[in-house]
């Protein structure tokens, strides 16, 4: 898809593939070589496929590859657009594409995803486990600022996901920084909801949202729920951004490796393809990015080619090929 876009718009993508995966782990004992991150450092962008395999523990496959990449390269924004596309059915009653069009800005480097903690008295009845959530002012402010700025380029409405009624140290701090920074963005309408009722509002009132900003865990949960109300997790893209471009950013679908359908050739390719469009935009290939997104939208709106998750019987390749043709020859 990306090659098709590059050919049409007259630029070249210089790909280097790294076979870092659960298979690599099973063969070598590591998801990537010990100097793997150094290999990645000099690239402009990283295009990642979903990682995970039932016979490899998740904490090994994810903390051995994805999470170190997000952190080492300060990809502190995880940007996850949610859109109901024409021709896709939402499980919500009477909702049209205009009702579901928002973007989740997930904090991607700290928060609840922390490796600070431990276990004592293991195996005894006093077994005790502690895991620390880490919120830094730098970390909170930079993701909030990104969200405020993004809201400026959209409908100027920013919602914050919180839980300051139950989590009494980190979440009031998050709210405080949100309030303080909002004074610098008087043109942005703000609101905030506790994460529990916010999930209900995603289902009942998806039209209330423009940009939604949340901590690492809350953003993670919202970014599966959002695409589910927009019709399929299989279509959701994401961009792990280092906005300053000091390090490479990484582009990957929101969905996991779906071992239940592995090898059947029926996975929805759109999450991966759309993530590629986000990557093209990050690289400055704006027209190519728009063309790929356009091709996705038109294929779904004007043809019956669909994978089973969105109500069709086409294969991954058939849907991919249908989109690629529109990238090559716009209609
Ligand atoms: C995601 C995924 C990851 C996350 C997992 C695989 C560690 O669910 O990108 O949303 O929680 O960040
Ligand atoms: Mn997730």
mmCIF file of C-alpha atoms and ligand atoms in Angstrom:
data_model
loop_
_atom_site.group_PDB
_atom_site.id
_atom_site.type_symbol
_atom_site.label_atom_id
_atom_site.label_comp_id
_atom_site.label_asym_id
_atom_site.label_seq_id
_atom_site.Cartn_x
_atom_site.Cartn_y
_atom_site.Cartn_z
ATOM 1 C CA UNK A 1 0.000 0.000 0.000
ATOM 2 C CA UNK A 2 2.714 2.406 0.992
ATOM 3 C CA UNK A 3 4.749 1.468 -2.070
ATOM 4 C CA UNK A 4 1.700 2.120 -4.232
ATOM 5 C CA UNK A 5 1.293 5.560 -2.666
ATOM 6 C CA UNK A 6 5.003 6.309 -3.043
ATOM 7 C CA UNK A 7 4.947 5.309 -6.721
ATOM 8 C CA UNK A 8 1.933 7.488 -7.429
ATOM 9 C CA UNK A 9 3.320 10.556 -5.691
ATOM 10 C CA UNK A 10 6.866 10.096 -6.895
ATOM 11 C CA UNK A 11 8.950 9.405 -3.824
ATOM 12 C CA UNK A 12 10.880 6.425 -2.552
ATOM 13 C CA UNK A 13 10.608 4.628 0.747
ATOM 14 C CA UNK A 14 13.830 3.081 1.976
ATOM 15 C CA UNK A 15 12.783 0.021 3.975
ATOM 16 C CA UNK A 16 14.866 -2.054 6.343
ATOM 17 C CA UNK A 17 13.145 -5.090 7.809
ATOM 18 C CA UNK A 18 13.988 -6.533 11.186
ATOM 19 C CA UNK A 19 12.681 -9.969 11.951
ATOM 20 C CA UNK A 20 12.044 -9.308 15.630
ATOM 21 C CA UNK A 21 9.142 -11.324 16.875
ATOM 22 C CA UNK A 22 7.901 -14.057 19.159
ATOM 23 C CA UNK A 23 9.423 -16.529 16.690
ATOM 24 C CA UNK A 24 12.776 -14.797 17.166
ATOM 25 C CA UNK A 25 12.301 -15.119 20.910
ATOM 26 C CA UNK A 26 11.528 -18.838 20.684
ATOM 27 C CA UNK A 27 14.595 -19.408 18.515
ATOM 28 C CA UNK A 28 17.075 -17.107 20.266
ATOM 29 C CA UNK A 29 15.720 -16.285 23.728
ATOM 30 C CA UNK A 30 15.220 -12.589 22.952
ATOM 31 C CA UNK A 31 12.640 -10.577 21.055
ATOM 32 C CA UNK A 32 15.389 -8.412 19.571
ATOM 33 C CA UNK A 33 19.197 -8.318 19.814
ATOM 34 C CA UNK A 34 20.596 -6.535 22.866
ATOM 35 C CA UNK A 35 21.627 -3.584 20.676
ATOM 36 C CA UNK A 36 18.328 -3.626 18.779
ATOM 37 C CA UNK A 37 17.219 -0.192 19.911
ATOM 38 C CA UNK A 38 20.465 1.278 18.586
ATOM 39 C CA UNK A 39 19.679 -0.164 15.161
ATOM 40 C CA UNK A 40 16.364 1.649 15.152
ATOM 41 C CA UNK A 41 17.601 4.997 16.385
ATOM 42 C CA UNK A 42 18.731 6.391 13.043
ATOM 43 C CA UNK A 43 15.485 5.671 11.170
ATOM 44 C CA UNK A 44 12.793 8.252 10.493
ATOM 45 C CA UNK A 45 9.941 5.952 11.423
ATOM 46 C CA UNK A 46 9.160 2.431 12.569
ATOM 47 C CA UNK A 47 6.313 0.434 11.049
ATOM 48 C CA UNK A 48 5.320 -2.324 13.436
ATOM 49 C CA UNK A 49 2.974 -5.260 13.082
ATOM 50 C CA UNK A 50 0.930 -6.642 15.982
ATOM 51 C CA UNK A 51 3.071 -8.664 18.382
ATOM 52 C CA UNK A 52 2.115 -11.619 20.549
ATOM 53 C CA UNK A 53 1.768 -15.387 20.536
ATOM 54 C CA UNK A 54 -0.073 -17.653 22.962
ATOM 55 C CA UNK A 55 3.030 -19.688 23.811
ATOM 56 C CA UNK A 56 5.105 -16.616 24.694
ATOM 57 C CA UNK A 57 4.117 -14.771 27.884
ATOM 58 C CA UNK A 58 2.800 -11.287 27.070
ATOM 59 C CA UNK A 59 5.137 -9.536 29.482
ATOM 60 C CA UNK A 60 8.071 -11.015 27.558
ATOM 61 C CA UNK A 61 6.861 -10.179 24.076
ATOM 62 C CA UNK A 62 5.740 -6.655 24.973
ATOM 63 C CA UNK A 63 8.372 -5.581 27.490
ATOM 64 C CA UNK A 64 11.012 -7.081 25.194
ATOM 65 C CA UNK A 65 10.086 -5.013 22.145
ATOM 66 C CA UNK A 66 7.112 -2.651 21.966
ATOM 67 C CA UNK A 67 7.346 -0.942 25.333
ATOM 68 C CA UNK A 68 11.122 -0.340 25.276
ATOM 69 C CA UNK A 69 10.716 1.219 21.810
ATOM 70 C CA UNK A 70 7.950 3.522 23.038
ATOM 71 C CA UNK A 71 10.062 4.620 26.008
ATOM 72 C CA UNK A 72 13.573 4.785 24.624
ATOM 73 C CA UNK A 73 12.391 6.929 21.756
ATOM 74 C CA UNK A 74 10.211 9.116 23.993
ATOM 75 C CA UNK A 75 7.112 8.325 21.991
ATOM 76 C CA UNK A 76 5.081 9.966 24.693
ATOM 77 C CA UNK A 77 1.946 10.480 22.616
ATOM 78 C CA UNK A 78 -0.105 7.551 21.431
ATOM 79 C CA UNK A 79 -2.487 9.041 18.908
ATOM 80 C CA UNK A 80 -5.535 6.953 18.091
ATOM 81 C CA UNK A 81 -8.146 8.368 15.752
ATOM 82 C CA UNK A 82 -11.624 6.851 15.922
ATOM 83 C CA UNK A 83 -13.964 7.334 12.974
ATOM 84 C CA UNK A 84 -17.116 5.621 11.863
ATOM 85 C CA UNK A 85 -16.597 5.232 8.126
ATOM 86 C CA UNK A 86 -19.331 5.196 5.529
ATOM 87 C CA UNK A 87 -20.351 1.613 4.794
ATOM 88 C CA UNK A 88 -19.353 0.327 8.232
ATOM 89 C CA UNK A 89 -21.980 -0.689 10.697
ATOM 90 C CA UNK A 90 -21.690 0.510 14.280
ATOM 91 C CA UNK A 91 -23.163 -1.624 17.078
ATOM 92 C CA UNK A 92 -24.771 1.595 18.355
ATOM 93 C CA UNK A 93 -28.315 2.294 17.261
ATOM 94 C CA UNK A 94 -28.976 5.142 14.809
ATOM 95 C CA UNK A 95 -25.437 6.508 14.678
ATOM 96 C CA UNK A 96 -24.061 8.080 11.510
ATOM 97 C CA UNK A 97 -20.433 8.759 10.535
ATOM 98 C CA UNK A 98 -20.747 12.380 11.669
ATOM 99 C CA UNK A 99 -21.575 11.171 15.198
ATOM 100 C CA UNK A 100 -18.369 9.198 15.728
ATOM 101 C CA UNK A 101 -15.258 11.166 14.881
ATOM 102 C CA UNK A 102 -12.850 11.730 17.728
ATOM 103 C CA UNK A 103 -9.202 11.162 18.573
ATOM 104 C CA UNK A 104 -7.732 9.617 21.678
ATOM 105 C CA UNK A 105 -4.451 11.063 22.915
ATOM 106 C CA UNK A 106 -2.954 8.475 25.222
ATOM 107 C CA UNK A 107 0.041 9.157 27.476
ATOM 108 C CA UNK A 108 2.507 6.535 26.308
ATOM 109 C CA UNK A 109 5.634 6.589 28.481
ATOM 110 C CA UNK A 110 4.714 6.573 32.162
ATOM 111 C CA UNK A 111 1.628 6.395 34.381
ATOM 112 C CA UNK A 112 0.260 3.001 35.290
ATOM 113 C CA UNK A 113 2.660 1.198 32.921
ATOM 114 C CA UNK A 114 5.599 1.284 35.277
ATOM 115 C CA UNK A 115 8.155 -1.330 36.185
ATOM 116 C CA UNK A 116 8.611 0.090 39.670
ATOM 117 C CA UNK A 117 7.356 -2.349 42.247
ATOM 118 C CA UNK A 118 7.893 -5.850 43.440
ATOM 119 C CA UNK A 119 6.722 -8.874 45.318
ATOM 120 C CA UNK A 120 7.619 -10.066 48.792
ATOM 121 C CA UNK A 121 6.737 -13.158 50.832
ATOM 122 C CA UNK A 122 6.175 -14.929 47.549
ATOM 123 C CA UNK A 123 4.200 -18.140 47.804
ATOM 124 C CA UNK A 124 3.091 -17.510 51.392
ATOM 125 C CA UNK A 125 -0.273 -16.321 52.621
ATOM 126 C CA UNK A 126 1.326 -12.904 53.260
ATOM 127 C CA UNK A 127 2.312 -12.599 49.610
ATOM 128 C CA UNK A 128 2.424 -8.863 48.864
ATOM 129 C CA UNK A 129 2.630 -7.160 45.494
ATOM 130 C CA UNK A 130 3.192 -3.461 44.874
ATOM 131 C CA UNK A 131 3.209 -1.571 41.584
ATOM 132 C CA UNK A 132 3.813 2.155 41.501
ATOM 133 C CA UNK A 133 2.069 4.511 39.137
ATOM 134 C CA UNK A 134 4.384 7.310 38.056
ATOM 135 C CA UNK A 135 3.132 10.732 36.957
ATOM 136 C CA UNK A 136 5.764 13.385 36.349
ATOM 137 C CA UNK A 137 4.942 17.016 35.719
ATOM 138 C CA UNK A 138 7.040 16.886 32.546
ATOM 139 C CA UNK A 139 5.280 13.757 31.374
ATOM 140 C CA UNK A 140 1.771 14.970 32.155
ATOM 141 C CA UNK A 141 2.262 18.477 30.792
ATOM 142 C CA UNK A 142 3.751 17.421 27.483
ATOM 143 C CA UNK A 143 0.926 15.055 26.607
ATOM 144 C CA UNK A 144 -1.727 17.534 27.766
ATOM 145 C CA UNK A 145 -0.135 20.269 25.679
ATOM 146 C CA UNK A 146 -0.078 18.010 22.646
ATOM 147 C CA UNK A 147 -3.794 17.350 23.165
ATOM 148 C CA UNK A 148 -4.639 21.045 23.575
ATOM 149 C CA UNK A 149 -2.742 21.878 20.398
ATOM 150 C CA UNK A 150 -4.418 19.078 18.492
ATOM 151 C CA UNK A 151 -7.823 20.307 19.669
ATOM 152 C CA UNK A 152 -6.915 23.676 18.134
ATOM 153 C CA UNK A 153 -6.636 22.035 14.734
ATOM 154 C CA UNK A 154 -9.975 20.248 15.147
ATOM 155 C CA UNK A 155 -13.258 21.229 16.803
ATOM 156 C CA UNK A 156 -11.542 22.953 19.770
ATOM 157 C CA UNK A 157 -12.955 20.647 22.398
ATOM 158 C CA UNK A 158 -10.794 18.620 24.787
ATOM 159 C CA UNK A 159 -12.046 16.001 27.252
ATOM 160 C CA UNK A 160 -9.821 14.681 30.041
ATOM 161 C CA UNK A 161 -10.194 11.145 31.414
ATOM 162 C CA UNK A 162 -9.667 11.074 35.157
ATOM 163 C CA UNK A 163 -10.504 9.154 38.324
ATOM 164 C CA UNK A 164 -9.655 11.696 40.981
ATOM 165 C CA UNK A 165 -12.542 10.566 43.160
ATOM 166 C CA UNK A 166 -10.909 7.194 43.841
ATOM 167 C CA UNK A 167 -7.198 7.552 43.007
ATOM 168 C CA UNK A 168 -6.260 10.343 45.349
ATOM 169 C CA UNK A 169 -2.662 11.284 44.500
ATOM 170 C CA UNK A 170 -1.940 10.898 40.816
ATOM 171 C CA UNK A 171 -5.349 11.747 39.410
ATOM 172 C CA UNK A 172 -5.923 15.026 41.319
ATOM 173 C CA UNK A 173 -2.444 15.982 40.067
ATOM 174 C CA UNK A 174 -3.511 15.182 36.489
ATOM 175 C CA UNK A 175 -6.650 17.309 36.971
ATOM 176 C CA UNK A 176 -4.592 20.156 38.438
ATOM 177 C CA UNK A 177 -2.215 20.223 35.456
ATOM 178 C CA UNK A 178 -5.185 20.034 33.073
ATOM 179 C CA UNK A 179 -6.782 23.033 34.781
ATOM 180 C CA UNK A 180 -3.553 25.042 34.886
ATOM 181 C CA UNK A 181 -2.701 24.415 31.241
ATOM 182 C CA UNK A 182 -6.236 25.105 30.087
ATOM 183 C CA UNK A 183 -5.685 28.737 31.114
ATOM 184 C CA UNK A 184 -3.138 28.936 28.270
ATOM 185 C CA UNK A 185 -5.721 27.680 25.789
ATOM 186 C CA UNK A 186 -8.769 29.910 26.367
ATOM 187 C CA UNK A 187 -10.055 29.037 22.895
ATOM 188 C CA UNK A 188 -10.385 25.349 23.774
ATOM 189 C CA UNK A 189 -13.556 24.150 25.450
ATOM 190 C CA UNK A 190 -12.664 21.601 28.131
ATOM 191 C CA UNK A 191 -14.477 19.021 30.193
ATOM 192 C CA UNK A 192 -13.497 16.011 32.240
ATOM 193 C CA UNK A 193 -15.141 12.763 33.264
ATOM 194 C CA UNK A 194 -14.178 9.966 35.573
ATOM 195 C CA UNK A 195 -13.153 7.003 33.512
ATOM 196 C CA UNK A 196 -16.098 4.853 34.589
ATOM 197 C CA UNK A 197 -18.829 7.168 33.349
ATOM 198 C CA UNK A 198 -16.649 8.195 30.403
ATOM 199 C CA UNK A 199 -16.795 4.638 29.061
ATOM 200 C CA UNK A 200 -20.593 4.825 29.308
ATOM 201 C CA UNK A 201 -20.609 8.135 27.430
ATOM 202 C CA UNK A 202 -18.478 6.631 24.645
ATOM 203 C CA UNK A 203 -21.353 4.246 24.032
ATOM 204 C CA UNK A 204 -24.293 6.531 24.729
ATOM 205 C CA UNK A 205 -22.963 9.853 23.417
ATOM 206 C CA UNK A 206 -19.985 9.328 21.093
ATOM 207 C CA UNK A 207 -20.908 12.622 19.442
ATOM 208 C CA UNK A 208 -19.827 14.498 22.570
ATOM 209 C CA UNK A 209 -16.138 13.944 21.858
ATOM 210 C CA UNK A 210 -13.496 15.629 19.761
ATOM 211 C CA UNK A 211 -10.128 15.049 21.463
ATOM 212 C CA UNK A 212 -9.962 12.820 24.538
ATOM 213 C CA UNK A 213 -6.749 12.801 26.583
ATOM 214 C CA UNK A 214 -5.960 10.129 29.159
ATOM 215 C CA UNK A 215 -3.222 8.441 31.130
ATOM 216 C CA UNK A 216 -1.497 5.359 29.752
ATOM 217 C CA UNK A 217 -3.998 2.835 31.139
ATOM 218 C CA UNK A 218 -7.144 4.887 30.657
ATOM 219 C CA UNK A 219 -6.055 5.747 27.121
ATOM 220 C CA UNK A 220 -5.403 2.070 26.440
ATOM 221 C CA UNK A 221 -8.878 1.039 27.532
ATOM 222 C CA UNK A 222 -10.607 3.877 25.704
ATOM 223 C CA UNK A 223 -8.734 3.062 22.524
ATOM 224 C CA UNK A 224 -10.257 -0.409 22.298
ATOM 225 C CA UNK A 225 -13.723 0.806 23.253
ATOM 226 C CA UNK A 226 -13.657 3.693 20.756
ATOM 227 C CA UNK A 227 -12.912 1.544 17.690
ATOM 228 C CA UNK A 228 -15.429 -1.050 18.880
ATOM 229 C CA UNK A 229 -18.195 1.547 18.759
ATOM 230 C CA UNK A 230 -16.867 2.641 15.362
ATOM 231 C CA UNK A 231 -17.391 -0.852 14.000
ATOM 232 C CA UNK A 232 -14.190 -2.879 14.385
ATOM 233 C CA UNK A 233 -10.985 -2.964 16.385
ATOM 234 C CA UNK A 234 -9.431 -4.398 13.231
ATOM 235 C CA UNK A 235 -9.523 -1.006 11.524
ATOM 236 C CA UNK A 236 -8.051 1.196 14.253
ATOM 237 C CA UNK A 237 -4.674 2.852 13.570
ATOM 238 C CA UNK A 238 -2.193 4.320 15.987
ATOM 239 C CA UNK A 239 0.826 6.586 15.990
ATOM 240 C CA UNK A 240 3.364 6.427 18.810
ATOM 241 C CA UNK A 241 4.785 9.894 18.421
ATOM 242 C CA UNK A 242 7.921 11.644 19.501
ATOM 243 C CA UNK A 243 6.509 15.020 18.444
ATOM 244 C CA UNK A 244 9.904 16.744 18.562
ATOM 245 C CA UNK A 245 11.254 14.205 16.043
ATOM 246 C CA UNK A 246 14.406 13.723 18.118
ATOM 247 C CA UNK A 247 13.754 9.997 17.797
ATOM 248 C CA UNK A 248 11.824 7.819 15.375
ATOM 249 C CA UNK A 249 8.082 7.540 15.875
ATOM 250 C CA UNK A 250 6.321 4.205 15.512
ATOM 251 C CA UNK A 251 3.142 3.257 13.683
ATOM 252 C CA UNK A 252 1.119 0.137 14.462
ATOM 253 C CA UNK A 253 -2.478 -1.043 14.522
ATOM 254 C CA UNK A 254 -4.340 -0.822 17.841
ATOM 255 C CA UNK A 255 -5.370 -4.468 17.620
ATOM 256 C CA UNK A 256 -3.328 -7.393 18.898
ATOM 257 C CA UNK A 257 -2.024 -10.403 16.988
ATOM 258 C CA UNK A 258 -5.439 -12.161 17.024
ATOM 259 C CA UNK A 259 -4.143 -15.724 17.525
ATOM 260 C CA UNK A 260 -7.705 -17.040 17.142
ATOM 261 C CA UNK A 261 -7.638 -16.245 13.412
ATOM 262 C CA UNK A 262 -3.900 -16.515 12.836
ATOM 263 C CA UNK A 263 -2.965 -18.035 9.469
ATOM 264 C CA UNK A 264 -6.520 -17.955 8.108
ATOM 265 C CA UNK A 265 -5.902 -14.939 5.885
ATOM 266 C CA UNK A 266 -8.981 -13.121 7.133
ATOM 267 C CA UNK A 267 -7.543 -10.446 9.418
ATOM 268 C CA UNK A 268 -8.744 -6.957 8.598
ATOM 269 C CA UNK A 269 -5.718 -5.195 7.064
ATOM 270 C CA UNK A 270 -7.131 -1.704 7.540
ATOM 271 C CA UNK A 271 -5.628 -1.087 11.010
ATOM 272 C CA UNK A 272 -2.174 -1.717 9.579
ATOM 273 C CA UNK A 273 -2.823 0.201 6.362
ATOM 274 C CA UNK A 274 -4.306 3.235 8.099
ATOM 275 C CA UNK A 275 -1.334 3.249 10.509
ATOM 276 C CA UNK A 276 0.821 3.448 7.393
ATOM 277 C CA UNK A 277 -1.133 6.521 6.310
ATOM 278 C CA UNK A 278 -0.403 8.127 9.677
ATOM 279 C CA UNK A 279 3.257 7.301 9.094
ATOM 280 C CA UNK A 280 3.265 8.919 5.643
ATOM 281 C CA UNK A 281 1.743 12.056 7.152
ATOM 282 C CA UNK A 282 4.391 12.080 9.890
ATOM 283 C CA UNK A 283 7.064 11.830 7.188
ATOM 284 C CA UNK A 284 5.580 14.835 5.423
ATOM 285 C CA UNK A 285 3.989 12.911 2.539
ATOM 286 C CA UNK A 286 0.633 14.580 3.087
ATOM 287 C CA UNK A 287 -0.976 13.894 -0.293
ATOM 288 C CA UNK A 288 0.050 10.239 -0.145
ATOM 289 C CA UNK A 289 -1.375 9.902 3.369
ATOM 290 C CA UNK A 290 -4.667 11.459 2.269
ATOM 291 C CA UNK A 291 -4.780 9.174 -0.773
ATOM 292 C CA UNK A 292 -4.418 6.036 1.360
ATOM 293 C CA UNK A 293 -7.116 7.195 3.797
ATOM 294 C CA UNK A 294 -9.325 8.117 0.864
ATOM 295 C CA UNK A 295 -8.829 4.713 -0.712
ATOM 296 C CA UNK A 296 -9.829 3.011 2.561
ATOM 297 C CA UNK A 297 -12.944 5.162 2.889
ATOM 298 C CA UNK A 298 -14.028 4.756 -0.745
ATOM 299 C CA UNK A 299 -13.467 1.001 -0.787
ATOM 300 C CA UNK A 300 -15.748 0.609 2.223
ATOM 301 C CA UNK A 301 -18.324 3.097 0.986
ATOM 302 C CA UNK A 302 -18.511 1.956 -2.631
ATOM 303 C CA UNK A 303 -17.675 -1.727 -2.711
ATOM 304 C CA UNK A 304 -18.747 -4.879 -0.928
ATOM 305 C CA UNK A 305 -15.188 -6.079 -0.336
ATOM 306 C CA UNK A 306 -14.880 -6.655 3.412
ATOM 307 C CA UNK A 307 -13.261 -9.036 5.858
ATOM 308 C CA UNK A 308 -15.508 -11.088 8.182
ATOM 309 C CA UNK A 309 -15.064 -8.782 11.204
ATOM 310 C CA UNK A 310 -16.963 -6.088 9.286
ATOM 311 C CA UNK A 311 -19.601 -8.360 7.875
ATOM 312 C CA UNK A 312 -18.040 -9.631 4.645
ATOM 313 C CA UNK A 313 -16.349 -12.763 3.387
ATOM 314 C CA UNK A 314 -13.275 -11.324 1.666
ATOM 315 C CA UNK A 315 -9.749 -12.231 2.608
ATOM 316 C CA UNK A 316 -7.063 -9.943 3.954
ATOM 317 C CA UNK A 317 -5.427 -9.897 0.524
ATOM 318 C CA UNK A 318 -8.640 -9.144 -1.343
ATOM 319 C CA UNK A 319 -9.445 -6.166 0.853
ATOM 320 C CA UNK A 320 -5.836 -4.976 0.739
ATOM 321 C CA UNK A 321 -5.755 -5.302 -3.053
ATOM 322 C CA UNK A 322 -9.060 -3.429 -3.435
ATOM 323 C CA UNK A 323 -7.662 -0.529 -1.424
ATOM 324 C CA UNK A 324 -4.307 -0.622 -3.227
ATOM 325 C CA UNK A 325 -6.015 -0.343 -6.612
ATOM 326 C CA UNK A 326 -7.667 2.887 -5.518
ATOM 327 C CA UNK A 327 -4.344 4.175 -4.268
ATOM 328 C CA UNK A 328 -2.787 3.430 -7.668
ATOM 329 C CA UNK A 329 -5.692 4.757 -9.721
ATOM 330 C CA UNK A 330 -7.909 7.186 -7.865
ATOM 331 C CA UNK A 331 -11.605 7.035 -8.788
HETATM 332 C C1 LIG B 1 -1.902 -1.292 22.889
HETATM 333 C C2 LIG B 1 -1.685 -2.657 23.476
HETATM 334 C C3 LIG B 1 -0.447 -2.650 24.364
HETATM 335 C C4 LIG B 1 -0.647 -1.617 25.446
HETATM 336 C C5 LIG B 1 -0.129 -4.006 25.003
HETATM 337 C C6 LIG B 1 0.039 -5.057 23.958
HETATM 338 C C7 LIG B 1 1.043 -3.924 25.945
HETATM 339 O O1 LIG B 1 -2.807 -3.085 24.168
HETATM 340 O O2 LIG B 1 -1.007 -0.788 22.194
HETATM 341 O O3 LIG B 1 -2.959 -0.711 23.118
HETATM 342 O O4 LIG B 1 -1.338 -1.865 26.430
HETATM 343 O O5 LIG B 1 -0.094 -0.538 25.310
HETATM 344 MN MN1 LIG B 2 -4.493 -1.734 23.998
#
